[in-house]
Amino acid sequence: MLKDYYDVVIIGSGAAGLYTSLNIINNKKVLLISKDKIIVSNSSLAQGGIAGELHANDEAYQKHIDDSLLAGSYLNNIPALRTLVYESSHNLNKLINFGVKFDKDEEGNILLTREGGHSERRILHAGGDATGKEIIKSLAVQVINKENIDILEDAMVVDLIVENNKCLGAGVLTQDQYREIYSTVTVLCTGGIGEIYKNSTNPTVATGDGIAMAYRAGAEIANMEFVQFHPTAFFRHENGPRFLISEAVRGEGGYLLNVEGNRFMHKYHHLCELAPRDKVSQSIYREMYDTWSDHVYLDVRHLDSDFIKKRFPTIYNRCLEYGVDMTEELVPVAPVEHFSVGGISVDLNGHSSIENLYANGECCDSGVHGANRLASNSLLECIVFGGRIAKNINDYQVEVYDKLPLVQNLKLSNYNYRNIKNQIKDIMERNVGIVRTEKNLILAEDTIKGILNGLENDKRTCKAYYEVYNMATVALLVIESALNRKESIGCHYRID
Ligand code: SIN
């Protein structure tokens, strides 16, 4: 039974939302809201792993910081990055205590892998290539069993309740109701923005809801131009969510070939296939341009086939479903949208510019990633900052509100806004992709502004309306940030 008031409302059930909830003390009443089921999130699709140091080690910490800085083109916020790395050991061990089972060798030592931009093997993984799934499954079991946490699934938060720059809670759409829920603090953990592009590794729930809501409420949003494209998603002719082929495949020795069958990364970066992700995606883009092609290939035929099947069972089986046996055949791949580096600006405790409003995970901009995220630092960000947010909230005095929450029964419309969604995806894919020019950005800005205007003049109380409204809002934020940054840096590449 839902209450009208909670101490903490957490919006989103990926690694950020689950881990934050679990670290809130038992005497605080928490509501965890999920737009779908709690196991559906971008985090659950994470393959490669989670970067970090299991044991405190200053030299190892420094190398991790240096790699993150190099990948992020030195735009990283140094105190935030130091926090991320120095607090990795404590939080990774806590994750293990929550029941997460990382892959081990025969002697029981946790196995570590490498991905693009890492100078060392420091990435923990689970189920071979199903790290996110294992983390979400283990944390979800704990959350379900914790008495102070209520879970509300299939419910979309449509706006924050904010008065005088103070967040008082959220307005939620359930199957047949709109209702306000008041809370002392609210934490946005709503994930990414992949749906604004035609092709993305994100699930379709990633419509940028938290960023759009926070923006409407007046929160500071930053660095939205830094949209990271993952170099190797399985290439198909149909548009839509694309299956990720983890960077760990290159970390274990996979090569990239162009359609003429030649390796090419040595032409672009001394780290070749293990260059930071922005550089690999930009190099593939260039190679596809030069070879008049829409994909390149990932080649693991030289690696032991039993090793591939055991180390990457999810990827191996999914490629087989698409008709490719990766142990014998080349895997067609192309870069697609993967991660929003920017988002809601937060401080070292995950607090936004609105009082009592926090943000964690992909929807926030803690500054740790700079202009391009180092592979597998994102799950780490969710747990380190989730722990800090919870610690901060645990010290809060409970607010007592004298307001009566609004509850309205609704008859939901059947509108699906599919045409407008497709229009946004089309314009973003075409004009705000890996390579950008002012001319194309202005074209995209005009179209998205028109769409946003139309939506604002014809408001509807239904999930599809709010999703498309949020998509248009974040698309415009990306375009405007991209127009403001004239130079090429990290994953923002201007050819003019
Ligand atoms: C991957 O496994 O390549 C993705 C991991 C990440 O996004 O950091």
Coordinates of C-alpha atoms and ligand atoms in Angstrom, one line a residue, residues 46-49 115 228 230 244-248 277 338 373-378, ligand 1:
A46 CA 26.3 -3.9 -18.9
Q47 CA 28.6 -6.6 -20.2
G48 CA 32.3 -5.7 -19.7
G49 CA 32.3 -5.1 -16.0
E115 CA 39.0 -2.5 -21.9
Q228 CA 29.4 8.7 -26.0
H230 CA 30.2 2.7 -28.3
L244 CA 26.5 -4.4 -27.5
I245 CA 29.7 -6.3 -28.2
S246 CA 31.7 -5.5 -25.1
E247 CA 35.1 -3.7 -25.3
A248 CA 36.4 -6.6 -23.2
R277 CA 36.3 4.7 -26.7
H338 CA 25.8 4.3 -25.6
R373 CA 34.0 8.1 -20.0
L374 CA 36.7 5.5 -19.4
A375 CA 35.1 2.0 -20.0
S376 CA 33.5 0.4 -16.9
N377 CA 33.8 3.5 -14.8
S378 CA 30.0 4.0 -15.0
Ligands
SIN1 C1 31.4 -2.7 -22.6 O1 31.3 -3.8 -22.1 O2 32.0 -2.5 -23.7 C2 30.6 -1.5 -22.1 C3 31.0 -1.2 -20.7 C4 30.9 0.3 -20.5 O3 30.1 0.9 -21.1 O4 31.7 0.8 -19.7

